[in-house]
Amino acid sequence: MLTVTELGDSSVVLRRAEVADVPTIVQLLAADQLGAARDGVTTPDDLASYERAFHEIDRDPAHILMVAQSGPDVVGTLQLSFIPGLARHGALRAQIEAVRVADAWRGRGLGAAMMDWAMAEARRRGCALVQLTSDKSRSSAHRFYERLGFVASHEGMKLAL
Amino acid sequence: MLTVTELGDSSVVLRRAEVADVPTIVQLLAADQLGAARDGVTTPDDLASYERAFHEIDRDPAHILMVAQSGPDVVGTLQLSFIPGLARHGALRAQIEAVRVADAWRGRGLGAAMMDWAMAEARRRGCALVQLTSDKSRSSAHRFYERLGFVASHEGMKLAL
């Protein structure tokens, strides 16, 4: 699983994340306005939590943690998960979580390339549907997903335990 | 995994679904206004699709398809799935899909009992968050989830493949 995409005069590789990518992925999560309060590595225990989660994702073919790499730098990430269900004649659905693009790479088509990759992989696995939730404050993200064909048909409801 | 809950003068058992429950679960999905166009068993192939999906769910401990049974009747269902991720310090999240309560059982506390069961199971597995999406036309469902503590903080976006 490795895709090379050309964006302007840069080549970006889309590939499965490795454990060595975890600190950079966490930086991308924490660089985000809403993620800043929730994520970051300040102690070795923090890193251990993230690495534990990485291995849970990595060992299960129902999940793909993907990164976008330009030269030596990880500049984007998303997670794709596959969820079986009875509804819609037993349709498999794909779910996308934690989509992040480095600030310097915004507006250059990287997010769309990452999402195209995710939707192609979902089709390849026979999914009938791709779904995601996006915080209501992220209006530019909603326009981005709508341009890709997503419809904001549902309320995304969360409860912290 | 078997919980008995008392609702008025009825005992309802919450348990993991078995393959023999599939036709009744599909009836519950299809009885729903939005599900009517999407679900139902009219041919043996239909049933085979649902049973195939049932086995995918059943063999993976990351998913629990639950039914509520009163006497011999299945009167409610929901699916609970567990999704690892890096965000929020590597938090496991629980996702609830396909919540249905038989018409005759509405307004008797069954839905709340099913959701309480799901949230307790999510806590038991160490989830930091429970999430679901609900069609924007289902305003009474949104009030129901809000009474349980859910916040409609996100847009739920879907794309059919």
Short mmCIF file of C-alpha atoms in Angstrom, two decimals:
data_model
loop_
_atom_site.label_atom_id
_atom_site.label_comp_id
_atom_site.label_asym_id
_atom_site.label_seq_id
_atom_site.Cartn_x
_atom_site.Cartn_y
_atom_site.Cartn_z
CA MET A 1 0.00 0.00 0.00
CA LEU A 2 1.89 2.99 -1.30
CA THR A 3 0.58 5.69 -3.59
CA VAL A 4 2.59 8.55 -5.07
CA THR A 5 0.62 11.67 -5.92
CA GLU A 6 1.92 14.77 -7.68
CA LEU A 7 0.86 18.10 -6.15
CA GLY A 8 2.26 21.05 -8.11
CA ASP A 9 5.98 20.35 -8.28
CA SER A 10 6.04 18.09 -5.21
CA SER A 11 5.69 14.32 -4.99
CA VAL A 12 3.79 13.11 -1.95
CA VAL A 13 3.76 9.48 -0.88
CA LEU A 14 0.64 8.11 0.81
CA ARG A 15 1.53 5.07 2.89
CA ARG A 16 0.62 3.10 5.98
CA ALA A 17 2.03 4.73 9.14
CA GLU A 18 4.89 3.11 11.05
CA VAL A 19 5.54 3.38 14.76
CA ALA A 20 8.36 5.87 14.08
CA ASP A 21 5.75 8.24 12.61
CA VAL A 22 3.77 8.43 15.86
CA PRO A 23 5.43 11.55 17.35
CA THR A 24 4.88 13.49 14.11
CA ILE A 25 1.26 12.33 13.82
CA VAL A 26 0.68 13.50 17.40
CA GLN A 27 2.20 16.88 16.48
CA LEU A 28 -0.28 17.14 13.60
CA LEU A 29 -3.16 16.27 15.96
CA ALA A 30 -1.98 18.82 18.55
CA ALA A 31 -1.29 21.58 15.98
CA ASP A 32 -4.99 21.65 15.29
CA GLN A 33 -7.01 24.29 17.18
CA LEU A 34 -9.38 21.76 18.76
CA GLY A 35 -6.67 19.13 19.29
CA ALA A 36 -4.31 21.49 21.11
CA ALA A 37 -6.12 20.96 24.44
CA ARG A 38 -6.39 17.23 23.93
CA ASP A 39 -3.14 15.97 22.43
CA GLY A 40 0.64 16.27 22.70
CA VAL A 41 3.65 14.45 24.07
CA THR A 42 5.21 15.96 27.20
CA THR A 43 6.25 12.80 29.06
CA PRO A 44 7.48 9.31 28.07
CA ASP A 45 4.12 7.99 29.38
CA ASP A 46 2.32 10.15 26.84
CA LEU A 47 4.33 8.63 24.03
CA ALA A 48 3.71 5.13 25.39
CA SER A 49 -0.09 5.72 25.27
CA TYR A 50 0.07 6.83 21.67
CA GLU A 51 2.32 3.92 20.70
CA ARG A 52 0.00 1.45 22.40
CA ALA A 53 -2.89 2.83 20.36
CA PHE A 54 -0.76 2.71 17.22
CA HIS A 55 -0.15 -1.03 17.70
CA GLU A 56 -3.87 -1.67 18.29
CA ILE A 57 -4.63 0.04 14.98
CA ASP A 58 -1.71 -1.52 13.13
CA ARG A 59 -2.39 -5.15 14.04
CA ASP A 60 -6.04 -5.09 12.91
CA PRO A 61 -6.72 -5.10 9.14
CA ALA A 62 -10.01 -3.30 9.90
CA HIS A 63 -7.99 -0.10 10.42
CA ILE A 64 -5.45 1.79 8.34
CA LEU A 65 -3.56 4.73 9.80
CA MET A 66 -2.23 6.56 6.77
CA VAL A 67 0.39 9.27 6.47
CA ALA A 68 1.35 11.58 3.62
CA GLN A 69 5.10 12.06 3.28
CA SER A 70 6.96 14.73 1.30
CA GLY A 71 10.71 14.18 1.20
CA PRO A 72 11.56 13.20 4.78
CA ASP A 73 8.51 14.94 6.33
CA VAL A 74 5.14 13.55 7.36
CA VAL A 75 2.74 16.32 6.29
CA GLY A 76 -0.70 14.73 6.61
CA THR A 77 -2.58 11.86 8.21
CA LEU A 78 -5.94 10.19 8.40
CA GLN A 79 -7.36 6.98 9.81
CA LEU A 80 -9.66 4.72 7.84
CA SER A 81 -11.70 2.05 9.68
CA PHE A 82 -14.08 -0.58 8.31
CA ILE A 83 -17.26 -1.36 10.25
CA PRO A 84 -19.54 -4.27 9.33
CA GLY A 85 -23.27 -3.90 10.06
CA LEU A 86 -26.64 -5.41 9.21
CA ALA A 87 -28.24 -2.18 7.93
CA ARG A 88 -28.45 -1.56 4.16
CA HIS A 89 -28.38 -5.29 3.33
CA GLY A 90 -25.36 -6.02 5.45
CA ALA A 91 -23.27 -3.17 4.09
CA LEU A 92 -19.69 -2.64 5.15
CA ARG A 93 -19.09 1.03 5.94
CA ALA A 94 -15.84 2.96 5.98
CA GLN A 95 -15.24 5.57 8.62
CA ILE A 96 -12.66 8.32 8.43
CA GLU A 97 -11.21 9.84 11.61
CA ALA A 98 -8.47 12.28 12.51
CA VAL A 99 -7.85 13.96 9.16
CA ARG A 100 -5.00 16.46 9.48
CA VAL A 101 -2.87 18.38 6.97
CA ALA A 102 0.21 20.38 8.04
CA ASP A 103 -0.38 24.16 7.89
CA ALA A 104 2.22 24.68 5.16
CA TRP A 105 0.39 22.16 2.99
CA ARG A 106 -3.12 23.63 3.18
CA GLY A 107 -4.76 24.68 -0.05
CA ARG A 108 -2.48 22.54 -2.24
CA GLY A 109 -4.79 19.59 -2.83
CA LEU A 110 -3.19 17.28 -0.28
CA GLY A 111 -6.39 16.79 1.76
CA ALA A 112 -8.33 15.93 -1.39
CA ALA A 113 -5.61 13.47 -2.48
CA MET A 114 -5.72 11.79 0.94
CA MET A 115 -9.52 11.56 0.86
CA ASP A 116 -9.47 10.23 -2.72
CA TRP A 117 -7.09 7.54 -1.57
CA ALA A 118 -9.38 6.68 1.36
CA MET A 119 -12.50 6.53 -0.81
CA ALA A 120 -10.71 4.34 -3.39
CA GLU A 121 -9.60 1.96 -0.64
CA ALA A 122 -13.17 1.88 0.74
CA ARG A 123 -14.50 1.00 -2.72
CA ARG A 124 -11.83 -1.66 -3.14
CA ARG A 125 -13.00 -3.33 0.07
CA GLY A 126 -16.63 -3.22 -1.07
CA CYS A 127 -17.95 -0.50 1.25
CA ALA A 128 -21.38 0.94 0.44
CA LEU A 129 -20.81 4.13 2.39
CA VAL A 130 -18.06 6.37 3.76
CA GLN A 131 -18.81 8.40 6.86
CA LEU A 132 -17.11 10.89 9.14
CA THR A 133 -18.01 13.49 11.72
CA SER A 134 -16.59 17.00 11.78
CA ASP A 135 -16.85 19.49 14.65
CA LYS A 136 -19.59 22.05 13.93
CA SER A 137 -17.07 24.87 14.33
CA ARG A 138 -15.05 23.63 11.32
CA SER A 139 -17.09 25.27 8.57
CA SER A 140 -14.28 25.25 6.01
CA ALA A 141 -13.81 21.51 6.60
CA HIS A 142 -17.54 20.98 5.94
CA ARG A 143 -17.26 22.81 2.62
CA PHE A 144 -14.22 20.70 1.77
CA TYR A 145 -16.08 17.43 2.46
CA GLU A 146 -19.17 18.68 0.59
CA ARG A 147 -17.02 19.38 -2.47
CA LEU A 148 -15.95 15.72 -2.31
CA GLY A 149 -19.60 14.62 -2.31
CA PHE A 150 -20.30 14.20 1.40
CA VAL A 151 -23.74 15.25 2.66
CA ALA A 152 -24.20 16.60 6.20
CA SER A 153 -27.32 14.50 6.67
CA HIS A 154 -26.75 13.52 10.30
CA GLU A 155 -26.15 14.98 13.72
CA GLY A 156 -22.82 13.76 15.07
CA MET A 157 -23.39 13.18 18.78
CA LYS A 158 -20.65 12.50 21.34
CA LEU A 159 -20.55 11.73 25.04
CA ALA A 160 -17.31 11.75 27.05
CA LEU A 161 -17.09 8.85 29.51
CA MET B 1 -22.97 -11.14 28.49
CA LEU B 2 -26.60 -11.14 29.56
CA THR B 3 -28.41 -8.42 31.46
CA VAL B 4 -31.98 -8.58 32.74
CA THR B 5 -33.73 -5.24 33.10
CA GLU B 6 -37.18 -4.63 34.61
CA LEU B 7 -39.40 -2.22 32.66
CA GLY B 8 -42.77 -1.74 34.40
CA ASP B 9 -44.06 -5.29 34.85
CA SER B 10 -41.94 -6.79 32.05
CA SER B 11 -38.50 -8.37 32.22
CA VAL B 12 -36.32 -7.68 29.23
CA VAL B 13 -33.11 -9.58 28.55
CA LEU B 14 -30.25 -7.75 26.82
CA ARG B 15 -27.95 -10.24 25.14
CA ARG B 16 -25.59 -10.78 22.23
CA ALA B 17 -27.54 -11.54 19.03
CA GLU B 18 -27.46 -15.02 17.48
CA VAL B 19 -27.79 -15.84 13.81
CA ALA B 20 -31.40 -16.95 14.39
CA ASP B 21 -32.22 -13.37 15.43
CA VAL B 22 -31.17 -11.93 12.06
CA PRO B 23 -34.61 -11.96 10.34
CA THR B 24 -36.20 -10.16 13.32
CA ILE B 25 -33.39 -7.61 13.50
CA VAL B 26 -33.87 -6.91 9.79
CA GLN B 27 -37.63 -6.43 10.43
CA LEU B 28 -36.77 -3.85 13.09
CA LEU B 29 -34.42 -2.07 10.66
CA ALA B 30 -37.05 -2.10 7.90
CA ALA B 31 -39.94 -1.05 10.20
CA ASP B 32 -38.17 2.26 10.65
CA GLN B 33 -39.30 5.09 8.35
CA LEU B 34 -35.84 5.69 6.90
CA GLY B 35 -34.92 2.00 6.84
CA ALA B 36 -38.03 0.95 4.92
CA ALA B 37 -36.45 1.89 1.58
CA ARG B 38 -33.12 0.33 2.46
CA ASP B 39 -33.76 -2.94 4.28
CA GLY B 40 -35.91 -6.07 4.21
CA VAL B 41 -35.78 -9.72 3.24
CA THR B 42 -37.66 -10.63 0.07
CA THR B 43 -35.35 -13.31 -1.37
CA PRO B 44 -33.04 -16.00 0.06
CA ASP B 45 -30.11 -13.91 -1.28
CA ASP B 46 -31.23 -11.00 0.90
CA LEU B 47 -31.12 -13.19 3.98
CA ALA B 48 -27.70 -14.55 2.96
CA SER B 49 -26.30 -10.97 2.77
CA TYR B 50 -27.56 -10.17 6.24
CA GLU B 51 -26.26 -13.45 7.67
CA ARG B 52 -22.85 -12.87 6.09
CA ALA B 53 -22.70 -9.46 7.78
CA PHE B 54 -23.88 -11.02 11.05
CA HIS B 55 -20.95 -13.45 11.02
CA GLU B 56 -18.46 -10.65 10.28
CA ILE B 57 -19.75 -8.78 13.32
CA ASP B 58 -20.00 -11.85 15.52
CA ARG B 59 -16.49 -13.19 14.96
CA ASP B 60 -14.77 -9.89 15.86
CA PRO B 61 -14.65 -8.89 19.55
CA ALA B 62 -14.48 -5.25 18.39
CA HIS B 63 -18.22 -5.45 17.65
CA ILE B 64 -21.26 -6.47 19.66
CA LEU B 65 -24.65 -6.81 18.00
CA MET B 66 -27.09 -6.68 20.91
CA VAL B 67 -30.78 -7.58 21.06
CA ALA B 68 -33.43 -6.94 23.71
CA GLN B 69 -35.75 -9.90 24.23
CA SER B 70 -39.11 -9.94 26.03
CA GLY B 71 -40.55 -13.45 26.41
CA PRO B 72 -39.91 -15.05 23.01
CA ASP B 73 -39.78 -11.73 21.12
CA VAL B 74 -36.81 -9.63 20.02
CA VAL B 75 -38.05 -6.06 20.63
CA GLY B 76 -34.92 -3.94 20.29
CA THR B 77 -31.40 -3.93 18.88
CA LEU B 78 -28.25 -1.88 18.66
CA GLN B 79 -24.68 -2.40 17.52
CA LEU B 80 -21.69 -1.33 19.57
CA SER B 81 -18.25 -1.11 17.92
CA PHE B 82 -14.87 -0.22 19.40
CA ILE B 83 -12.47 1.91 17.38
CA PRO B 84 -8.87 2.54 18.45
CA GLY B 85 -7.25 5.83 17.47
CA LEU B 86 -4.30 8.08 18.26
CA ALA B 87 -6.35 11.19 19.08
CA ARG B 88 -7.01 12.09 22.73
CA HIS B 89 -3.89 10.28 23.96
CA GLY B 90 -4.65 7.07 22.14
CA ALA B 91 -8.25 6.84 23.30
CA LEU B 92 -10.46 3.91 22.41
CA ARG B 93 -13.86 5.14 21.25
CA ALA B 94 -17.17 3.30 21.24
CA GLN B 95 -19.54 3.79 18.36
CA ILE B 96 -23.23 2.96 18.41
CA GLU B 97 -25.07 2.14 15.19
CA ALA B 98 -28.50 0.88 14.19
CA VAL B 99 -30.48 1.56 17.37
CA ARG B 100 -34.05 0.30 16.96
CA VAL B 101 -36.95 -0.30 19.38
CA ALA B 102 -40.15 -2.07 18.29
CA ASP B 103 -43.12 0.32 18.01
CA ALA B 104 -45.05 -1.34 20.83
CA TRP B 105 -42.10 -0.79 23.14
CA ARG B 106 -41.59 2.94 22.57
CA GLY B 107 -41.84 5.23 25.58
CA ARG B 108 -41.29 2.46 28.11
CA GLY B 109 -37.63 3.02 28.86
CA LEU B 110 -36.28 0.23 26.67
CA GLY B 111 -34.13 2.50 24.51
CA ALA B 112 -32.58 4.10 27.61
CA ALA B 113 -31.92 0.66 29.13
CA MET B 114 -30.19 -0.46 25.91
CA MET B 115 -28.09 2.71 25.78
CA ASP B 116 -27.19 2.40 29.48
CA TRP B 117 -26.02 -1.12 28.78
CA ALA B 118 -23.92 0.09 25.82
CA MET B 119 -22.36 2.95 27.80
CA ALA B 120 -21.54 0.60 30.70
CA GLU B 121 -19.88 -1.84 28.30
CA ALA B 122 -17.92 1.04 26.72
CA ARG B 123 -16.70 2.13 30.18
CA ARG B 124 -15.79 -1.45 31.04
CA ARG B 125 -13.56 -1.62 27.95
CA GLY B 126 -11.90 1.67 28.85
CA CYS B 127 -13.41 3.91 26.16
CA ALA B 128 -12.97 7.66 26.60
CA LEU B 129 -15.89 8.54 24.35
CA VAL B 130 -19.13 7.15 22.92
CA GLN B 131 -20.28 8.47 19.57
CA LEU B 132 -23.17 7.99 17.16
CA THR B 133 -24.78 9.77 14.25
CA SER B 134 -28.51 10.31 13.89
CA ASP B 135 -30.36 11.45 10.77
CA LYS B 136 -31.22 15.15 11.03
CA SER B 137 -34.90 14.33 10.49
CA ARG B 138 -35.05 12.30 13.73
CA SER B 139 -35.60 15.18 16.16
CA SER B 140 -37.16 13.02 18.88
CA ALA B 141 -34.13 10.71 18.73
CA HIS B 142 -31.84 13.72 19.21
CA ARG B 143 -33.76 14.77 22.32
CA PHE B 144 -33.53 11.19 23.59
CA TYR B 145 -29.74 11.08 23.13
CA GLU B 146 -29.35 14.56 24.65
CA ARG B 147 -31.24 13.42 27.76
CA LEU B 148 -28.62 10.65 28.07
CA GLY B 149 -25.83 13.25 27.94
CA PHE B 150 -24.88 13.23 24.27
CA VAL B 151 -23.96 16.57 22.69
CA ALA B 152 -24.69 17.25 19.00
CA SER B 153 -21.27 18.86 18.57
CA HIS B 154 -20.48 17.48 15.11
CA GLU B 155 -21.83 17.31 11.59
CA GLY B 156 -22.40 13.68 10.61
CA MET B 157 -21.36 13.47 6.96
CA LYS B 158 -21.98 10.52 4.64
CA LEU B 159 -21.14 9.64 1.07
CA ALA B 160 -22.67 6.66 -0.74
CA LEU B 161 -20.14 4.76 -2.86
#
